[in-house]
C-alpha cells in the first residue's frame, strides 16, 4: 500500500504502479487521528490483509502518519519509508518514531515502529519547495554542532553545492546525517539518555516556534534555538568560547536567520518556556553544547540545567 500526500502524489510517481495507492491532503494540520482513521478505513475497505507492507513516500508528515498506520493496522504490519524532503531523509524517517498530532500538542499519540528499510533518492529533492529544503538543512547543522565538528567543516565548504541541490553532494549529506542520527538512536532507541542530544536547539527552538504562532518554520526556530542555547552555555562558562559564532556562520552560509525577527517579543518566547511543565521554578534543562561538535553530559544525563533568566538575556 503506497501512501503519499497530494503534493507528493503529483511530484513523485509511485514506484509500485500495481499496488494500492492512498493519498491524503498535504500539511501538518492533516497529521491527525482523523487522517489516520481515513487511511486505515480505506485499507480495511479494500480488504488488505496481514501480508501488506505500507510504503510511505513523502515528507516527515507522511512517514510519521503512514508509519503509525502500519504500527496499528491489524496490530502491526511492516513498513518502508521513502522520505522525499530533506527533513524526512535526515531526521523524520530515521529512528522509528511514528505518530500524529492532537489538539493538546504535536506528536502526542503514536508508537515506536521501525521501518524495515529507508530509501533516499536525492533526485526527488529537486521538486521540494526552497523553504522546505532549507528547513531540513538546519537539522544537518544541528547534527554537526552536536556530534561532529568535521561534518560542520564539510557543510561550510559544500554549502553552495548543497544549495544548488547537486545530487552527489546531497547524497553525502544525507548519508552522514543518517549515520550520526542512526548511531545515537541505536544507542538509546527509547530516549532514556543519549537520544536527548538530538534535541539540541529544540528546547528554546520549540518555544520560539510556538511564540511566533508557527509563523517561523521549524528549521528557522531551531536555528535560533541553537544560537540562544549556545550563547547561554557560553555565558555560564559551560561551553567553549566561539562556539555560538561558528553556528552563526554556518547558519549564514545556508541563508538561515540566527536571531528572532524584530516583530517577535522575547517575552512571548519566555512565556512559552514558562508554560512548559518541564521548566519548573525558572529552571530549564536542555542538551547544551560543550564545544562545537560535542554535547555536555554528566554520565548518562545528557541535559544541563540553567536559569530561564539567562535565556531572556541571550534572546535580547
Ligand atoms: N519521527 C521523527 O523522529 C521526526 C523527526 C523530525 C520531524 N518529524 C516530523 O516531520 C514533520 C515535518 O516534515 P516535513 O518538513 O518533511 O513536512 P511535510 O511532510 O509536510 O513536507 C513538507 C512539504 O513538502 C511537500 N513535499 C515533500 N516532498 C516533496 C517533493 N519531493 N517534491 C515536492 N513537494 C514535496 C509536502 O507535500 C509538504 O507540502 C513534522 O510533522 C515533524 O513532527 C518527525
Ligand atoms: Zn527538529
JSON list of C-alpha atoms in Angstrom, two decimals, residues 140-276:
[
{"chain": "A", "resi": 140, "resn": "UNK", "atom": "CA", "xyz": [22.12, 18.77, 9.46]},
{"chain": "A", "resi": 141, "resn": "UNK", "atom": "CA", "xyz": [23.71, 21.84, 11.09]},
{"chain": "A", "resi": 142, "resn": "UNK", "atom": "CA", "xyz": [22.40, 20.51, 14.43]},
{"chain": "A", "resi": 143, "resn": "UNK", "atom": "CA", "xyz": [23.96, 17.09, 13.74]},
{"chain": "A", "resi": 144, "resn": "UNK", "atom": "CA", "xyz": [27.30, 18.81, 13.09]},
{"chain": "A", "resi": 145, "resn": "UNK", "atom": "CA", "xyz": [27.08, 21.12, 16.13]},
{"chain": "A", "resi": 146, "resn": "UNK", "atom": "CA", "xyz": [26.08, 18.31, 18.50]},
{"chain": "A", "resi": 147, "resn": "UNK", "atom": "CA", "xyz": [28.01, 15.35, 17.11]},
{"chain": "A", "resi": 148, "resn": "UNK", "atom": "CA", "xyz": [30.68, 16.03, 14.51]},
{"chain": "A", "resi": 149, "resn": "UNK", "atom": "CA", "xyz": [32.82, 19.14, 14.07]},
{"chain": "A", "resi": 150, "resn": "UNK", "atom": "CA", "xyz": [34.34, 17.65, 10.89]},
{"chain": "A", "resi": 151, "resn": "UNK", "atom": "CA", "xyz": [30.88, 17.42, 9.36]},
{"chain": "A", "resi": 152, "resn": "UNK", "atom": "CA", "xyz": [30.41, 21.11, 10.24]},
{"chain": "A", "resi": 153, "resn": "UNK", "atom": "CA", "xyz": [33.53, 21.99, 8.27]},
{"chain": "A", "resi": 154, "resn": "UNK", "atom": "CA", "xyz": [32.33, 19.87, 5.33]},
{"chain": "A", "resi": 155, "resn": "UNK", "atom": "CA", "xyz": [28.93, 21.63, 5.37]},
{"chain": "A", "resi": 156, "resn": "UNK", "atom": "CA", "xyz": [30.68, 25.02, 5.32]},
{"chain": "A", "resi": 157, "resn": "UNK", "atom": "CA", "xyz": [32.80, 24.19, 2.28]},
{"chain": "A", "resi": 158, "resn": "UNK", "atom": "CA", "xyz": [29.98, 22.41, 0.40]},
{"chain": "A", "resi": 159, "resn": "UNK", "atom": "CA", "xyz": [27.16, 24.89, 1.11]},
{"chain": "A", "resi": 160, "resn": "UNK", "atom": "CA", "xyz": [26.99, 26.17, -2.47]},
{"chain": "A", "resi": 161, "resn": "UNK", "atom": "CA", "xyz": [26.70, 22.66, -3.95]},
{"chain": "A", "resi": 162, "resn": "UNK", "atom": "CA", "xyz": [24.12, 21.71, -1.31]},
{"chain": "A", "resi": 163, "resn": "UNK", "atom": "CA", "xyz": [22.01, 24.79, -2.05]},
{"chain": "A", "resi": 164, "resn": "UNK", "atom": "CA", "xyz": [22.30, 24.09, -5.79]},
{"chain": "A", "resi": 165, "resn": "UNK", "atom": "CA", "xyz": [20.90, 20.62, -4.92]},
{"chain": "A", "resi": 166, "resn": "UNK", "atom": "CA", "xyz": [23.78, 18.76, -6.50]},
{"chain": "A", "resi": 167, "resn": "UNK", "atom": "CA", "xyz": [22.66, 15.13, -6.16]},
{"chain": "A", "resi": 168, "resn": "UNK", "atom": "CA", "xyz": [26.09, 13.73, -5.29]},
{"chain": "A", "resi": 169, "resn": "UNK", "atom": "CA", "xyz": [26.69, 16.33, -2.59]},
{"chain": "A", "resi": 170, "resn": "UNK", "atom": "CA", "xyz": [23.20, 15.77, -1.17]},
{"chain": "A", "resi": 171, "resn": "UNK", "atom": "CA", "xyz": [23.82, 12.02, -1.10]},
{"chain": "A", "resi": 172, "resn": "UNK", "atom": "CA", "xyz": [26.91, 12.62, 1.05]},
{"chain": "A", "resi": 173, "resn": "UNK", "atom": "CA", "xyz": [24.97, 14.97, 3.35]},
{"chain": "A", "resi": 174, "resn": "UNK", "atom": "CA", "xyz": [22.08, 12.53, 3.80]},
{"chain": "A", "resi": 175, "resn": "UNK", "atom": "CA", "xyz": [24.49, 9.65, 4.34]},
{"chain": "A", "resi": 176, "resn": "UNK", "atom": "CA", "xyz": [26.47, 11.45, 7.07]},
{"chain": "A", "resi": 177, "resn": "UNK", "atom": "CA", "xyz": [23.41, 12.83, 8.87]},
{"chain": "A", "resi": 178, "resn": "UNK", "atom": "CA", "xyz": [21.70, 9.42, 8.86]},
{"chain": "A", "resi": 179, "resn": "UNK", "atom": "CA", "xyz": [24.90, 7.81, 10.15]},
{"chain": "A", "resi": 180, "resn": "UNK", "atom": "CA", "xyz": [25.10, 10.34, 13.01]},
{"chain": "A", "resi": 181, "resn": "UNK", "atom": "CA", "xyz": [21.43, 10.16, 14.00]},
{"chain": "A", "resi": 182, "resn": "UNK", "atom": "CA", "xyz": [21.28, 6.39, 13.47]},
{"chain": "A", "resi": 183, "resn": "UNK", "atom": "CA", "xyz": [24.25, 5.87, 15.78]},
{"chain": "A", "resi": 184, "resn": "UNK", "atom": "CA", "xyz": [22.58, 7.85, 18.57]},
{"chain": "A", "resi": 185, "resn": "UNK", "atom": "CA", "xyz": [19.23, 6.08, 18.13]},
{"chain": "A", "resi": 186, "resn": "UNK", "atom": "CA", "xyz": [20.88, 2.64, 18.07]},
{"chain": "A", "resi": 187, "resn": "UNK", "atom": "CA", "xyz": [22.41, 3.55, 21.46]},
{"chain": "A", "resi": 188, "resn": "UNK", "atom": "CA", "xyz": [19.18, 4.81, 23.01]},
{"chain": "A", "resi": 189, "resn": "UNK", "atom": "CA", "xyz": [16.08, 3.96, 20.97]},
{"chain": "A", "resi": 190, "resn": "UNK", "atom": "CA", "xyz": [13.50, 4.90, 23.65]},
{"chain": "A", "resi": 191, "resn": "UNK", "atom": "CA", "xyz": [15.09, 8.21, 24.63]},
{"chain": "A", "resi": 192, "resn": "UNK", "atom": "CA", "xyz": [16.28, 7.30, 28.12]},
{"chain": "A", "resi": 193, "resn": "UNK", "atom": "CA", "xyz": [19.53, 9.22, 27.85]},
{"chain": "A", "resi": 194, "resn": "UNK", "atom": "CA", "xyz": [21.78, 9.97, 24.91]},
{"chain": "A", "resi": 195, "resn": "UNK", "atom": "CA", "xyz": [18.96, 10.45, 22.38]},
{"chain": "A", "resi": 196, "resn": "UNK", "atom": "CA", "xyz": [18.49, 13.84, 24.12]},
{"chain": "A", "resi": 197, "resn": "UNK", "atom": "CA", "xyz": [21.48, 15.16, 22.13]},
{"chain": "A", "resi": 198, "resn": "UNK", "atom": "CA", "xyz": [19.19, 15.20, 19.08]},
{"chain": "A", "resi": 199, "resn": "UNK", "atom": "CA", "xyz": [17.12, 17.84, 20.89]},
{"chain": "A", "resi": 200, "resn": "UNK", "atom": "CA", "xyz": [19.98, 20.35, 20.80]},
{"chain": "A", "resi": 201, "resn": "UNK", "atom": "CA", "xyz": [18.48, 23.73, 19.92]},
{"chain": "A", "resi": 202, "resn": "UNK", "atom": "CA", "xyz": [14.95, 22.37, 20.27]},
{"chain": "A", "resi": 203, "resn": "UNK", "atom": "CA", "xyz": [14.15, 23.41, 23.87]},
{"chain": "A", "resi": 204, "resn": "UNK", "atom": "CA", "xyz": [14.36, 27.11, 23.04]},
{"chain": "A", "resi": 205, "resn": "UNK", "atom": "CA", "xyz": [13.50, 26.35, 19.39]},
{"chain": "A", "resi": 206, "resn": "UNK", "atom": "CA", "xyz": [10.07, 24.89, 20.21]},
{"chain": "A", "resi": 207, "resn": "UNK", "atom": "CA", "xyz": [9.29, 27.91, 22.41]},
{"chain": "A", "resi": 208, "resn": "UNK", "atom": "CA", "xyz": [10.31, 30.28, 19.59]},
{"chain": "A", "resi": 209, "resn": "UNK", "atom": "CA", "xyz": [8.22, 28.31, 17.07]},
{"chain": "A", "resi": 210, "resn": "UNK", "atom": "CA", "xyz": [5.21, 28.40, 19.40]},
{"chain": "A", "resi": 211, "resn": "UNK", "atom": "CA", "xyz": [5.64, 32.09, 20.34]},
{"chain": "A", "resi": 212, "resn": "UNK", "atom": "CA", "xyz": [5.71, 33.04, 16.65]},
{"chain": "A", "resi": 213, "resn": "UNK", "atom": "CA", "xyz": [2.30, 31.39, 16.22]},
{"chain": "A", "resi": 214, "resn": "UNK", "atom": "CA", "xyz": [4.09, 29.00, 13.83]},
{"chain": "A", "resi": 215, "resn": "UNK", "atom": "CA", "xyz": [4.89, 31.93, 11.50]},
{"chain": "A", "resi": 216, "resn": "UNK", "atom": "CA", "xyz": [8.52, 30.82, 11.86]},
{"chain": "A", "resi": 217, "resn": "UNK", "atom": "CA", "xyz": [9.28, 27.48, 10.27]},
{"chain": "A", "resi": 218, "resn": "UNK", "atom": "CA", "xyz": [10.56, 24.62, 12.44]},
{"chain": "A", "resi": 219, "resn": "UNK", "atom": "CA", "xyz": [14.06, 24.88, 10.97]},
{"chain": "A", "resi": 220, "resn": "UNK", "atom": "CA", "xyz": [14.24, 28.64, 11.46]},
{"chain": "A", "resi": 221, "resn": "UNK", "atom": "CA", "xyz": [13.12, 28.26, 15.07]},
{"chain": "A", "resi": 222, "resn": "UNK", "atom": "CA", "xyz": [15.67, 25.51, 15.72]},
{"chain": "A", "resi": 223, "resn": "UNK", "atom": "CA", "xyz": [18.46, 27.62, 14.21]},
{"chain": "A", "resi": 224, "resn": "UNK", "atom": "CA", "xyz": [17.57, 30.44, 16.61]},
{"chain": "A", "resi": 225, "resn": "UNK", "atom": "CA", "xyz": [17.24, 27.90, 19.43]},
{"chain": "A", "resi": 226, "resn": "UNK", "atom": "CA", "xyz": [20.72, 26.53, 18.78]},
{"chain": "A", "resi": 227, "resn": "UNK", "atom": "CA", "xyz": [22.13, 30.07, 18.87]},
{"chain": "A", "resi": 228, "resn": "UNK", "atom": "CA", "xyz": [20.32, 31.06, 22.08]},
{"chain": "A", "resi": 229, "resn": "UNK", "atom": "CA", "xyz": [21.12, 27.81, 23.92]},
{"chain": "A", "resi": 230, "resn": "UNK", "atom": "CA", "xyz": [24.77, 28.01, 22.92]},
{"chain": "A", "resi": 231, "resn": "UNK", "atom": "CA", "xyz": [25.08, 31.67, 23.95]},
{"chain": "A", "resi": 232, "resn": "UNK", "atom": "CA", "xyz": [23.59, 30.74, 27.33]},
{"chain": "A", "resi": 233, "resn": "UNK", "atom": "CA", "xyz": [26.10, 27.90, 27.69]},
{"chain": "A", "resi": 234, "resn": "UNK", "atom": "CA", "xyz": [28.96, 30.23, 26.80]},
{"chain": "A", "resi": 235, "resn": "UNK", "atom": "CA", "xyz": [27.74, 32.93, 29.21]},
{"chain": "A", "resi": 236, "resn": "UNK", "atom": "CA", "xyz": [27.64, 30.36, 32.03]},
{"chain": "A", "resi": 237, "resn": "UNK", "atom": "CA", "xyz": [31.13, 29.16, 31.21]},
{"chain": "A", "resi": 238, "resn": "UNK", "atom": "CA", "xyz": [29.80, 25.72, 30.24]},
{"chain": "A", "resi": 239, "resn": "UNK", "atom": "CA", "xyz": [30.78, 25.86, 26.59]},
{"chain": "A", "resi": 240, "resn": "UNK", "atom": "CA", "xyz": [33.99, 26.71, 24.76]},
{"chain": "A", "resi": 241, "resn": "UNK", "atom": "CA", "xyz": [34.07, 30.36, 23.61]},
{"chain": "A", "resi": 242, "resn": "UNK", "atom": "CA", "xyz": [33.49, 30.93, 19.89]},
{"chain": "A", "resi": 243, "resn": "UNK", "atom": "CA", "xyz": [31.03, 28.02, 19.51]},
{"chain": "A", "resi": 244, "resn": "UNK", "atom": "CA", "xyz": [27.96, 30.24, 19.02]},
{"chain": "A", "resi": 245, "resn": "UNK", "atom": "CA", "xyz": [29.76, 32.29, 16.39]},
{"chain": "A", "resi": 246, "resn": "UNK", "atom": "CA", "xyz": [30.66, 29.12, 14.47]},
{"chain": "A", "resi": 247, "resn": "UNK", "atom": "CA", "xyz": [27.00, 28.12, 14.43]},
{"chain": "A", "resi": 248, "resn": "UNK", "atom": "CA", "xyz": [26.03, 31.66, 13.41]},
{"chain": "A", "resi": 249, "resn": "UNK", "atom": "CA", "xyz": [28.44, 31.45, 10.48]},
{"chain": "A", "resi": 250, "resn": "UNK", "atom": "CA", "xyz": [27.08, 28.07, 9.36]},
{"chain": "A", "resi": 251, "resn": "UNK", "atom": "CA", "xyz": [23.51, 29.36, 9.50]},
{"chain": "A", "resi": 252, "resn": "UNK", "atom": "CA", "xyz": [24.53, 32.44, 7.50]},
{"chain": "A", "resi": 253, "resn": "UNK", "atom": "CA", "xyz": [26.22, 30.33, 4.83]},
{"chain": "A", "resi": 254, "resn": "UNK", "atom": "CA", "xyz": [22.91, 28.50, 4.34]},
{"chain": "A", "resi": 255, "resn": "UNK", "atom": "CA", "xyz": [20.83, 31.69, 4.45]},
{"chain": "A", "resi": 256, "resn": "UNK", "atom": "CA", "xyz": [19.09, 30.77, 7.71]},
{"chain": "A", "resi": 257, "resn": "UNK", "atom": "CA", "xyz": [18.32, 33.51, 10.28]},
{"chain": "A", "resi": 258, "resn": "UNK", "atom": "CA", "xyz": [20.19, 33.36, 13.61]},
{"chain": "A", "resi": 259, "resn": "UNK", "atom": "CA", "xyz": [18.11, 35.83, 15.65]},
{"chain": "A", "resi": 260, "resn": "UNK", "atom": "CA", "xyz": [14.41, 36.22, 16.38]},
{"chain": "A", "resi": 261, "resn": "UNK", "atom": "CA", "xyz": [12.64, 38.54, 13.94]},
{"chain": "A", "resi": 262, "resn": "UNK", "atom": "CA", "xyz": [12.05, 42.14, 15.15]},
{"chain": "A", "resi": 263, "resn": "UNK", "atom": "CA", "xyz": [8.29, 41.57, 15.43]},
{"chain": "A", "resi": 264, "resn": "UNK", "atom": "CA", "xyz": [8.64, 38.70, 17.91]},
{"chain": "A", "resi": 265, "resn": "UNK", "atom": "CA", "xyz": [8.93, 39.76, 21.53]},
{"chain": "A", "resi": 266, "resn": "UNK", "atom": "CA", "xyz": [11.43, 37.84, 23.70]},
{"chain": "A", "resi": 267, "resn": "UNK", "atom": "CA", "xyz": [8.78, 37.97, 26.47]},
{"chain": "A", "resi": 268, "resn": "UNK", "atom": "CA", "xyz": [6.48, 35.80, 24.36]},
{"chain": "A", "resi": 269, "resn": "UNK", "atom": "CA", "xyz": [9.25, 33.23, 23.99]},
{"chain": "A", "resi": 270, "resn": "UNK", "atom": "CA", "xyz": [9.86, 33.26, 27.75]},
{"chain": "A", "resi": 271, "resn": "UNK", "atom": "CA", "xyz": [6.13, 32.87, 28.35]},
{"chain": "A", "resi": 272, "resn": "UNK", "atom": "CA", "xyz": [6.12, 29.82, 26.09]},
{"chain": "A", "resi": 273, "resn": "UNK", "atom": "CA", "xyz": [9.05, 28.37, 28.03]},
{"chain": "A", "resi": 274, "resn": "UNK", "atom": "CA", "xyz": [7.41, 29.03, 31.40]},
{"chain": "A", "resi": 275, "resn": "UNK", "atom": "CA", "xyz": [4.19, 27.36, 30.20]},
{"chain": "A", "resi": 276, "resn": "UNK", "atom": "CA", "xyz": [6.16, 24.15, 29.62]}
]
